[in-house]
Structures are given as structure tokens and as C-alpha cells.
XYZ file of C-alpha atoms in Angstrom:
592
model
C 0.071 -0.081 -0.029
C 1.410 3.389 -1.061
C 0.260 5.280 2.041
C 2.234 6.804 4.748
C 1.437 9.224 7.548
C 4.586 11.321 7.871
C 4.980 12.657 11.334
C 7.696 15.364 11.916
C 8.273 16.913 15.384
C 6.022 19.791 16.126
C 5.352 22.361 18.825
C 2.938 21.083 21.543
C 1.357 23.275 24.123
C 1.707 22.748 27.881
C 0.055 25.044 30.467
C 1.180 25.558 34.081
C -0.935 27.631 36.349
C 0.255 30.062 39.152
C -1.268 32.492 41.503
C -0.433 36.131 40.625
C 1.960 36.651 43.528
C 3.811 33.356 42.944
C 7.671 33.943 42.872
C 7.987 32.012 39.705
C 5.983 34.600 37.831
C 8.267 37.010 35.995
C 8.163 40.535 37.162
C 7.915 41.866 33.721
C 4.573 40.317 33.227
C 2.585 42.946 35.364
C 4.339 45.842 33.763
C 3.943 44.704 30.073
C 1.598 47.083 28.331
C -0.616 45.701 25.666
C -0.996 47.749 22.405
C -4.174 47.043 20.508
C -3.330 45.161 17.269
C -4.116 46.304 13.841
C -6.103 43.423 12.354
C -7.892 45.292 9.533
C -6.091 43.254 6.898
C -5.704 40.062 8.841
C -5.686 37.250 6.175
C -7.322 34.437 8.162
C -10.613 33.984 10.204
C -9.794 34.629 13.993
C -11.206 32.630 16.949
C -12.342 35.866 18.617
C -14.085 38.903 17.213
C -11.499 41.512 16.021
C -13.105 43.974 18.451
C -12.345 41.609 21.401
C -8.544 41.646 20.823
C -6.887 44.073 23.163
C -3.227 43.652 22.554
C -0.356 41.615 21.079
C 3.113 40.453 21.787
C 5.477 39.781 19.010
C 8.215 37.108 19.451
C 10.127 36.784 16.203
C 7.748 35.756 13.512
C 5.015 34.810 16.023
C 2.240 37.080 17.119
C 0.366 36.420 20.376
C -3.028 38.120 20.324
C -4.662 38.833 23.636
C -8.388 39.109 23.737
C -11.211 39.164 26.304
C -12.203 35.798 24.969
C -8.861 33.937 24.946
C -5.465 33.949 23.472
C -4.476 33.339 19.736
C -1.173 32.411 18.360
C -0.489 33.465 14.771
C 2.631 32.171 12.924
C 2.407 32.883 9.263
C 5.328 30.719 8.345
C 4.458 27.759 10.494
C 5.834 24.375 9.356
C 2.276 23.043 9.162
C -0.758 24.885 7.747
C -2.969 23.563 10.642
C -0.543 25.478 12.998
C -0.775 28.901 11.481
C -3.652 29.852 13.805
C -3.857 28.327 17.291
C -6.369 29.210 19.984
C -5.861 28.920 23.744
C -8.834 29.187 26.110
C -10.129 28.315 29.564
C -10.012 25.975 31.360
C -7.459 23.882 29.638
C -4.957 26.469 28.568
C -5.958 29.495 30.637
C -7.645 29.954 34.137
C -10.133 32.323 32.451
C -10.384 33.951 29.082
C -9.800 37.598 29.856
C -6.170 38.214 28.875
C -4.641 41.239 30.662
C -0.934 40.956 30.068
C 1.731 38.932 28.125
C 5.397 38.359 28.508
C 7.804 36.168 26.574
C 9.318 33.221 28.315
C 12.648 33.363 26.541
C 11.935 30.185 24.527
C 8.941 29.575 22.316
C 6.189 30.143 24.903
C 4.571 32.852 26.801
C 3.450 34.061 30.245
C -0.203 35.023 30.324
C -1.909 37.070 33.095
C -5.619 36.706 33.003
C -8.224 38.108 35.507
C -7.978 35.277 37.950
C -4.452 33.678 37.553
C -1.181 33.378 35.611
C -0.449 30.670 33.033
C 2.835 29.748 31.569
C 2.295 28.385 28.065
C 5.205 26.484 26.870
C 5.527 25.328 23.209
C 7.601 22.285 23.364
C 8.863 20.545 20.191
C 7.950 16.938 20.495
C 7.939 13.995 18.119
C 5.063 11.640 17.794
C 6.951 8.772 19.344
C 8.133 10.896 22.155
C 4.509 11.985 22.758
C 3.271 8.393 22.822
C 5.852 7.660 25.528
C 4.995 10.729 27.567
C 1.296 9.963 27.526
C 2.050 6.378 28.315
C 4.092 7.439 31.339
C 1.364 9.633 32.577
C -1.217 6.841 32.407
C 0.998 4.268 34.043
C 1.904 6.546 36.803
C -1.462 8.101 37.509
C -4.308 6.141 35.791
C -3.106 2.530 36.283
C -5.088 0.527 38.760
C -3.463 -2.962 39.184
C -2.929 -3.102 35.507
C -6.356 -1.767 34.483
C -6.520 1.734 32.778
C -9.606 3.798 31.993
C -9.574 7.021 34.086
C -8.723 8.506 37.456
C -10.285 11.401 39.635
C -8.131 13.886 41.287
C -9.064 15.286 44.700
C -7.165 18.568 43.816
C -7.936 20.051 40.344
C -4.954 19.651 37.922
C -2.811 18.059 40.506
C -2.036 14.597 39.257
C -0.391 13.405 42.435
C -3.741 13.924 44.090
C -5.326 11.030 42.368
C -7.861 9.086 44.498
C -6.652 5.535 45.273
C -9.811 4.029 43.687
C -11.994 4.600 40.728
C -13.430 2.462 37.895
C -15.397 3.314 34.766
C -18.412 1.210 33.464
C -16.267 -0.239 30.735
C -13.011 -0.699 32.549
C -12.335 -4.093 30.764
C -12.772 -2.667 27.242
C -10.659 0.306 27.892
C -7.999 -1.754 29.400
C -8.044 -4.185 26.518
C -7.679 -1.215 24.225
C -4.659 0.062 26.074
C -3.282 -3.496 26.203
C -3.497 -3.755 22.436
C -1.382 -0.580 22.099
C 1.206 -2.148 24.397
C 1.372 -5.312 22.349
C 1.941 -3.360 19.163
C 4.633 -1.333 21.001
C 6.281 -4.588 22.013
C 6.149 -5.960 18.522
C 7.796 -2.788 17.140
C 10.552 -2.797 19.791
C 11.110 -6.614 19.016
C 11.510 -5.859 15.271
C 13.718 -2.766 15.756
C 15.950 -3.819 18.741
C 15.655 -7.642 18.896
C 13.816 -9.828 21.370
C 16.811 -9.854 23.879
C 17.213 -6.096 24.043
C 16.565 -4.819 27.616
C 13.986 -2.344 26.339
C 12.140 -5.095 24.538
C 12.173 -7.410 27.536
C 10.809 -4.644 29.700
C 8.093 -3.826 27.190
C 7.161 -7.574 27.177
C 6.860 -7.662 30.944
C 4.699 -4.528 31.054
C 2.455 -5.852 28.141
C 1.954 -9.124 30.091
C 0.918 -7.151 33.152
C -2.039 -5.638 31.278
C -2.767 -8.854 29.593
C -3.058 -10.434 32.966
C -5.382 -7.642 34.182
C -7.702 -8.350 31.352
C -7.609 -12.035 31.914
C -8.436 -11.663 35.542
C -11.760 -10.142 34.444
C -12.356 -13.299 32.437
C -11.956 -15.533 35.461
C -12.998 -13.471 38.499
C -16.631 -14.355 38.403
C -15.579 -17.899 39.200
C -18.488 -19.370 37.024
C -16.260 -21.270 34.687
C -18.622 -20.586 31.818
C -17.150 -17.716 29.961
C -18.881 -14.854 31.689
C -16.601 -11.777 31.777
C -16.756 -9.187 34.549
C -17.070 -5.433 33.516
C -14.423 -4.591 36.254
C -13.329 -5.601 39.657
C -12.061 -3.908 42.774
C -11.095 -4.674 46.353
C -12.934 -4.581 49.548
C -11.240 -1.231 50.374
C -12.690 0.596 47.373
C -16.201 2.186 47.738
C -18.890 0.575 45.715
C -20.687 2.875 43.273
C -24.478 2.783 43.458
C -24.738 2.305 39.726
C -24.353 -1.294 38.515
C -24.548 -4.938 39.955
C -21.621 -5.966 42.040
C -20.733 -9.303 43.799
C -18.383 -9.962 46.507
C -16.532 -13.224 46.583
C -16.723 -15.224 49.790
C -14.583 -17.816 51.400
C -17.298 -20.559 50.884
C -16.967 -20.624 47.179
C -19.955 -18.357 46.770
C -20.412 -14.732 45.681
C -23.059 -12.394 47.262
C -24.749 -9.631 45.173
C -24.324 -6.311 47.062
C -27.094 -3.787 47.489
C -27.296 -1.047 44.810
C -30.163 0.662 43.300
C -29.991 -1.489 40.184
C -29.526 -4.805 42.104
C -32.688 -3.989 44.148
C -34.701 -3.045 41.139
C -33.658 -6.287 39.382
C -34.345 -8.517 42.487
C -30.733 -9.540 42.778
C -29.593 -7.845 46.098
C -28.441 -10.581 48.537
C -28.456 -13.336 46.010
C -25.698 -15.863 46.429
C -24.175 -17.617 43.446
C -21.514 -20.236 42.859
C -18.030 -18.799 42.072
C -15.909 -21.803 42.952
C -14.185 -22.089 39.472
C -10.486 -21.422 40.280
C -8.720 -18.377 39.146
C -5.201 -19.242 37.662
C -2.540 -18.023 40.139
C -0.807 -15.657 37.681
C -4.079 -13.720 37.271
C -4.636 -13.550 41.062
C -1.188 -11.772 41.494
C -2.499 -8.273 40.843
C -4.324 -8.426 44.072
C -2.514 -11.085 46.070
C 0.708 -9.187 45.735
C -0.996 -6.258 47.449
C -2.156 -8.524 50.394
C -5.608 -9.292 49.249
C -7.199 -12.769 48.981
C -10.020 -13.933 46.740
C -12.748 -13.160 49.240
C -11.464 -9.486 49.316
C -12.433 -9.148 45.673
C -15.699 -7.457 44.299
C -16.634 -7.818 40.598
C -19.145 -6.007 38.430
C -21.583 -7.780 36.118
C -24.148 -6.675 33.574
C -21.337 -6.849 31.069
C -21.927 -5.424 27.624
C -20.832 -6.118 23.988
C -18.261 -3.340 24.374
C -16.220 -5.453 26.718
C -16.695 -8.721 24.836
C -15.612 -7.132 21.499
C -12.437 -5.512 22.834
C -11.439 -8.565 24.958
C -11.694 -10.884 21.914
C -9.663 -8.542 19.743
C -7.145 -8.341 22.426
C -6.934 -12.099 22.746
C -6.602 -12.549 19.076
C -3.554 -10.322 18.833
C -2.057 -11.743 22.081
C -2.213 -15.099 20.408
C -0.500 -13.699 17.334
C 2.078 -11.384 18.937
C 2.789 -12.663 22.435
C 2.369 -16.403 22.228
C 5.530 -16.917 20.002
C 7.652 -15.524 22.944
C 5.413 -16.521 25.820
C 3.988 -19.986 24.878
C 2.853 -20.534 28.521
C -0.058 -18.105 27.894
C -1.437 -19.930 24.946
C -3.632 -22.485 26.785
C -5.206 -19.591 28.829
C -5.952 -17.652 25.525
C -7.547 -20.629 23.819
C -9.530 -21.666 26.954
C -10.859 -18.138 27.521
C -11.849 -17.477 23.811
C -13.628 -20.892 23.628
C -15.386 -20.110 26.909
C -16.559 -16.561 26.061
C -17.798 -17.438 22.508
C -19.180 -20.764 23.825
C -21.181 -19.028 26.545
C -22.763 -16.646 23.922
C -23.517 -19.537 21.472
C -24.867 -21.904 24.078
C -27.130 -19.085 25.645
C -28.915 -18.468 22.333
C -26.407 -15.657 21.313
C -26.807 -13.816 24.603
C -24.467 -12.991 27.559
C -26.436 -14.220 30.553
C -26.114 -13.368 34.276
C -26.121 -15.853 37.030
C -29.849 -16.016 36.980
C -29.906 -16.882 33.286
C -31.117 -13.461 32.312
C -29.662 -11.530 29.426
C -27.384 -8.612 30.391
C -28.640 -5.300 29.100
C -26.429 -4.744 26.170
C -25.039 -8.116 25.121
C -27.604 -9.709 22.733
C -26.793 -10.877 19.288
C -29.956 -12.876 18.407
C -32.958 -12.355 16.028
C -35.347 -11.976 19.051
C -33.518 -8.850 20.152
C -33.122 -7.499 16.634
C -36.880 -7.601 16.164
C -37.417 -5.239 19.171
C -37.572 -1.507 18.687
C -34.398 -1.098 20.784
C -32.588 -3.937 18.953
C -33.579 -3.191 15.390
C -31.074 -0.402 14.862
C -28.450 -2.422 16.744
C -28.831 -5.486 14.466
C -26.300 -4.678 11.779
C -23.585 -3.908 14.329
C -24.438 -6.835 16.592
C -24.395 -9.188 13.557
C -20.965 -8.021 12.598
C -19.742 -8.540 16.195
C -21.092 -12.022 16.460
C -19.604 -13.088 13.133
C -16.203 -11.578 14.158
C -16.319 -13.492 17.418
C -16.805 -16.777 15.610
C -13.900 -15.969 13.291
C -11.580 -15.077 16.069
C -12.642 -18.264 17.961
C -11.888 -20.403 14.885
C -8.507 -18.694 14.296
C -7.424 -18.949 17.967
C -8.677 -22.357 18.843
C -8.827 -24.276 15.609
C -12.083 -25.910 16.645
C -14.370 -26.752 13.847
C -17.397 -25.936 16.060
C -17.057 -22.238 15.352
C -16.999 -22.549 11.615
C -20.257 -24.531 11.735
C -22.028 -21.894 13.795
C -20.573 -19.152 11.562
C -22.039 -20.813 8.425
C -25.430 -21.214 10.230
C -25.479 -17.485 10.929
C -24.550 -16.694 7.362
C -27.543 -18.794 6.315
C -29.745 -16.871 8.793
C -28.912 -13.605 7.121
C -26.360 -12.140 9.659
C -23.944 -10.922 7.004
C -26.751 -9.486 4.799
C -28.187 -7.681 7.782
C -24.964 -5.925 8.221
C -25.611 -3.995 5.005
C -28.721 -2.441 6.573
C -26.827 -0.206 9.064
C -27.091 3.025 7.061
C -30.855 2.605 6.272
C -31.815 1.583 9.835
C -30.041 4.519 11.405
C -31.681 6.881 9.062
C -35.042 5.443 9.717
C -34.651 5.597 13.494
C -33.327 9.126 13.520
C -36.553 10.074 11.559
C -38.616 8.173 14.143
C -36.883 9.929 17.008
C -37.092 13.270 15.094
C -33.383 13.912 15.486
C -30.537 14.197 12.877
C -28.371 11.092 12.227
C -25.568 12.861 14.015
C -27.600 13.206 17.129
C -28.878 9.719 16.877
C -25.489 8.027 16.625
C -24.155 6.147 19.610
C -20.380 7.311 19.125
C -19.074 4.438 21.243
C -20.428 2.139 18.524
C -17.820 3.421 16.134
C -15.017 1.616 18.043
C -17.026 -1.575 18.250
C -17.772 -1.458 14.372
C -14.161 -0.774 13.794
C -13.001 -3.814 15.760
C -15.669 -6.084 14.244
C -15.121 -5.146 10.704
C -11.303 -5.130 11.099
C -11.435 -8.775 12.214
C -13.954 -9.757 9.680
C -11.866 -8.353 6.814
C -8.649 -9.725 8.316
C -9.913 -13.297 8.871
C -12.421 -14.035 6.124
C -10.957 -15.843 3.199
C -13.903 -15.979 0.901
C -13.711 -13.184 -1.626
C -17.491 -12.640 -1.935
C -17.899 -12.374 1.884
C -14.972 -10.111 2.302
C -16.473 -7.833 -0.353
C -19.700 -7.777 1.647
C -17.852 -6.963 4.884
C -15.933 -4.162 3.087
C -19.168 -2.685 1.865
C -20.599 -2.917 5.280
C -17.503 -1.105 6.761
C -17.872 1.652 4.154
C -21.454 2.368 5.360
C -19.951 3.078 8.843
C -17.458 5.327 7.134
C -20.317 7.947 6.484
C -20.084 8.936 10.196
C -16.633 7.774 11.013
C -14.611 9.508 8.251
C -15.546 13.053 9.325
C -13.854 12.453 12.664
C -10.354 11.922 11.127
C -9.783 9.543 14.027
C -6.497 7.736 13.551
C -7.754 4.527 15.154
C -10.714 4.368 12.776
C -8.782 5.353 9.715
C -5.768 3.048 10.306
C -7.941 -0.055 10.732
C -9.877 1.009 7.701
C -6.710 1.213 5.617
C -5.728 -2.231 6.839
C -9.102 -3.715 6.005
C -10.331 -2.330 2.736
C -8.449 -2.348 -0.556
C -8.323 1.132 -2.034
C -9.062 2.831 1.260
C -5.898 5.038 0.703
C -7.958 6.982 -1.839
C -10.566 7.736 0.857
C -8.406 8.571 3.993
C -6.817 11.961 4.423
C -3.132 11.417 5.436
C -2.557 15.125 6.298
C -5.814 15.216 8.499
C -4.315 12.058 10.419
C -0.979 13.866 10.757
C -2.823 16.803 12.272
C -4.668 14.332 14.661
C -1.254 12.948 15.817
C 0.584 16.400 15.940
C -2.154 18.218 17.804
C -3.171 15.614 20.338
C -2.458 17.032 23.904
C 0.586 16.093 25.891
C -1.679 15.392 28.829
C -5.114 13.692 29.126
C -6.300 15.932 31.937
C -9.768 16.550 30.756
C -10.044 20.371 31.447
C -12.817 21.687 29.223
C -12.652 23.888 26.149
C -15.681 25.859 24.869
C -16.362 26.673 21.322
C -19.551 28.672 21.652
C -17.538 32.027 21.988
C -15.429 31.215 18.822
C -16.044 33.222 15.757
C -14.077 31.114 13.261
C -16.328 28.043 13.292
C -20.075 27.719 12.740
C -22.069 26.352 15.587
C -25.429 24.645 14.954
C -28.154 23.559 17.356
C -29.637 20.135 16.963
C -33.271 19.092 17.460
C -32.392 18.065 21.038
C -30.858 21.330 21.779
C -27.223 20.138 21.662
C -24.816 22.505 20.074
C -22.194 21.213 17.555
C -19.489 22.752 15.410
C -19.635 22.204 11.659
C -15.838 22.142 11.202
C -13.587 19.624 13.032
C -11.100 21.504 15.370
C -7.633 20.078 16.081
C -7.636 17.749 19.078
C -5.930 20.241 21.494
C -8.765 22.685 20.819
C -11.668 20.257 21.484
C -12.677 17.929 24.342
C -10.489 15.247 25.581
C -12.435 12.025 25.761
C -12.404 8.280 25.028
C -13.477 7.005 21.666
C -17.148 7.237 22.810
C -18.132 11.009 22.323
C -19.037 13.189 19.464
C -15.958 15.208 18.645
C -17.965 18.018 17.244
C -19.694 18.642 20.513
C -18.643 20.060 23.855
C -17.860 17.553 26.555
C -17.973 19.163 29.975
C -14.544 17.692 31.057
C -13.136 18.425 34.474
C -9.763 19.436 35.960
C -10.552 16.580 38.410
C -10.387 13.783 35.798
C -7.511 12.160 33.997
C -8.168 9.903 30.994
C -6.179 6.949 29.821
C -3.856 7.488 26.862
C -5.114 4.495 24.867
C -6.754 6.708 22.338
C -3.352 7.996 21.152
C -1.032 4.971 22.002
C -3.293 2.364 20.354
C -3.394 4.281 17.137
C 0.375 5.370 17.138
C 1.736 1.816 17.837
C -0.838 0.182 15.431
C 0.502 2.718 12.714
C 4.189 1.834 13.578
C 3.423 -2.005 13.699
C 1.667 -2.045 10.310
C 4.133 0.400 8.648
C 1.577 3.190 7.898
C 3.418 5.700 10.158
C 6.728 7.238 9.231
C 8.513 9.395 11.786
């Protein structure tokens, strides 16, 4: 494939906040007078109204333009067109948007005095690989929780060292599997570049296996032995959220359902179930090494297709990448894949809880597809189920999965995949919203993984063509995001995709992704260089995609054209960047 994303080092923004009387603040900042800039012949649209600009600071070829609604950096000869105009705003880059004074920092950045605080904005030249390592280091230091990574809350805003010692998200297992996939690709790249015996490669393998083990623990901790996977797990010392269904393991080989609003509503509070199936010792170590035993562990159920999809993709690549160097994990991978897919097939293409009831969002059967809720989900869930069977066949070599796969093909699962576009359009009309409002943006990652696996593993040319066509339907909504994960997997799946994917837009995505995943918000409603529309539900959205460092920091489950509240109290995992970057390096699509 003649397609390369060329990533040269670029200036990345980093903001550090100070009180006005802090000794680190340069004395010249308070005495710097701002002269109102002449913008009458300015050649580009500006983020603030021209009347809102109150002053400027010139540092070489760069003009820093202060406004009552934020700060603009203008570099007419910037190395990249996307960097000519950059906007800095509260609360990510500035404490507030009323800029009162500017002072150079002696490098490429600037000191900014606003109404409530002082910010030092550094412009740090960083390469894509260096950024991947910096983000990874941040996540491992501050987000990691016994090998699991999704997000962490901070007790003090912006202070990463104030992270609370507990926190889970609803899809811990899926987010951890996505991070672990990036770690596997990183290991494979280092193995190729430096050799399997290089110290850096060995360290990468050890770290990759740690996250592999964390994912595998979720596949065993329920103790049912039937392939049911927990959403997440925690220790007895971590508070139990009220949302969800949680079980605590007991010394008698049982697990007891804890009292939460949902468990009471579903009549499960206090129910005891068997959990005597043993957890392999290597997967117990994340908690036994900390002094906990099996009966100190709590797991969350009501698992969704999100976790199942990402776990199975993770296990497929673990079998491909890790097993050649770590053959001891091969039996666990085969056993787990067979158990998970077997559970779904044996329960009528459903994931079922301990009472035999379907979980809320893990149904892959026609009965569900024929309900109002399941009808629009049908095409995606058909793709997921077919991909699970191909993964199971590839990993285990068991003929059972091929038979079930053929049966589902005869029942129309592949053909149903081609109805995604029409079903979404119809349901959007029924709900009286636009398609963009109707989309569940988290489904993009699930559709990406399912189609990636289908196109990778299906050998029949006609079926591959059908899967490629289904993938193209999803591109209607995915392509506009210029999301590197979605675009790279599409390139690896569909012949001719290089003619559809914008390499420069992906380069902007990599260059302009933030150096930190602290989710401080940015607001676009005051901007005057992008159009803002109001949807039928009242949600505001921009019509032009902004660079990542000027929009919300989220996982792959939010609309990048909409504001996300964000918080200086929350730090996200870096998987959104590291998964895409290391996949690109592993597959040869990135050149840096």
C-alpha cells in the first residue's frame, strides 16, 4: 500500500498555572503594556472577534494576540498549515479567558496574566513517538489500577499526584483491553527494531503481560467457569458505586450480590451464586501481591458487548504477537476465547447473568433484533457475532465455530450488516433527530473492531467484499472524525482505502493531540471562526472539526463536534493515542 502518515516533530502546548503573587511569575509580566493590534487586513478568520482583541506580543515571527475571549497564536510561516492559527482558552490552557498581560518566556512560549491567575504556556517541540511515551508514562503513573486503565479522579484540580486511590469506569475491561492492544503493538515494534533480547524489549514484554493479566483476571474472577466476563473488579477497600450490579466473593466458594439501586430493582440484592471455579495463580497476583485474597475481591456484572468485543480482539492479537515468545499463555488464551464465545452461543447468542437473564447490552439474536431497541443495533451486533466466531476459529482451531458461523450466514447475519445506514436513518426520523444526534459514538469503536477482524480473517472473496461494503457504510459517520484508530484499521481492512483517507488530517490528529489527558474543558460557543449549529435536542455542535488540542479530551465514545464538559478533576487513559500510534508503527503506515 502506497500510504504513509509522515510525522515530523511539532510544537506542543503545555500550560502551568500560578497565583499572581507566585515567585515563579516574571516581574515583567505585570508591567507589560498591551498595544491594541491592527487586524484590519488580517488574512485568516480569527477565533475571537476583531473587536475583542486588546493587545499583542511579537516574538520573532510569532504574534500572540490577547483578547477578552482567549489567546490566539499566529505564525504565518508555521511548518504546518494547521498550526498557523492556534487558539488557547479556559479552562485547559488558561484559568479564564480575559487576557490582561503577556510576557515572553525566553523560549517559544509565553506568560499570560488573566483576570484570575497566571499561566505559563510552553511550546515544546515533540515527536510523535516521544508523545506516545510521555502519555503512556502519565497513564501508568497516575491512571493505572492494578494493570487496568480507564480514568482517574483527582481530589485537587490539575494536581495529578492527588489522584484518588480507587475509581473504575463502566467499561474498565474494554478500555484496558484497548490500552493493552497498544502495548502489544509497541512490544512488537521494539522486538522488530531492537531484537527480542534487548533490555528495552524485555521490559516492554513484561509490561505488556501485566496488562494482559489484568484483562484475563476479568475473564476468570466471576468464578463461574462458563465464559462470563466481569465489567471490572475492585478490592474490599474501594467504595462501591450505586450504579451497577456488584458481587463480593466469599470464602465458601460463593459470591453475594451487594445492595445497589440496580440490584434491588432487578431483585438480585443478596443473591448468592457459585463462584468456585478457580482463578489461575498468575491472574490472582495483581491483588494477592497487595495482600488481598479471593474473598476480598468484588466484581461488576451486567457486562456489555463493548467489553466482549475488545477482549476478543485483544486475545486474538495476544495469540499472534505474544504467544511466540510466551507459549505458556497460549492455553489460557484458547480456553478463554472458547469459553466466552461458547457461553454466547450456548445461551442463544446472549451473555447471561447468574440467574440466566440476558445482560442489558449483550444480545446478538434475532429476538432482540426484532425489538424497537434492537432493530437499529442489528447490523452492528451481527458484525460483532460473526467476528467473534472467526476469532474463535482462528485462535482455537475448533471446527465448532465454523459450523456456527455458516449457520448465522444462512440466517442472514452478513446481509443484515448492509442495513446499518438505512436503519439508522429510519430511526433518526422516528426519534425526530438528525443522524449525527442519533449516533451512539461508542459504537464506532465496536464497528471498527468487528469489521477489522472480519476483513482480516475471512478468506472467501465474496464475503470479504460484503464486509468491506458494510465497513464503508460506517465510514459515513466515522470518516468526518479523522480519528487515527478508525482510519488506520480501515486502511488495513479495505483495498483502495488509501484513496478515501486523508493522510494530512491524520498527521494533524497525531501532532495536535495533547501532551496530557487531563480533561479540562474547552468551549467553542464564543469562537467566531467556526459555525455552531443547534440540533433538534438542543445540543450545540460545530460544523468544522477542530484540532484535538482545541476540543474535548475524551475516550472514543463521544461526538468530537460537541462540547464535553470535561473536568480538571479527571485524567483519562492515553489509549486513544497509543493504540493508534503503535498500530500505525506496527503496520508500517506511520513514518516518523
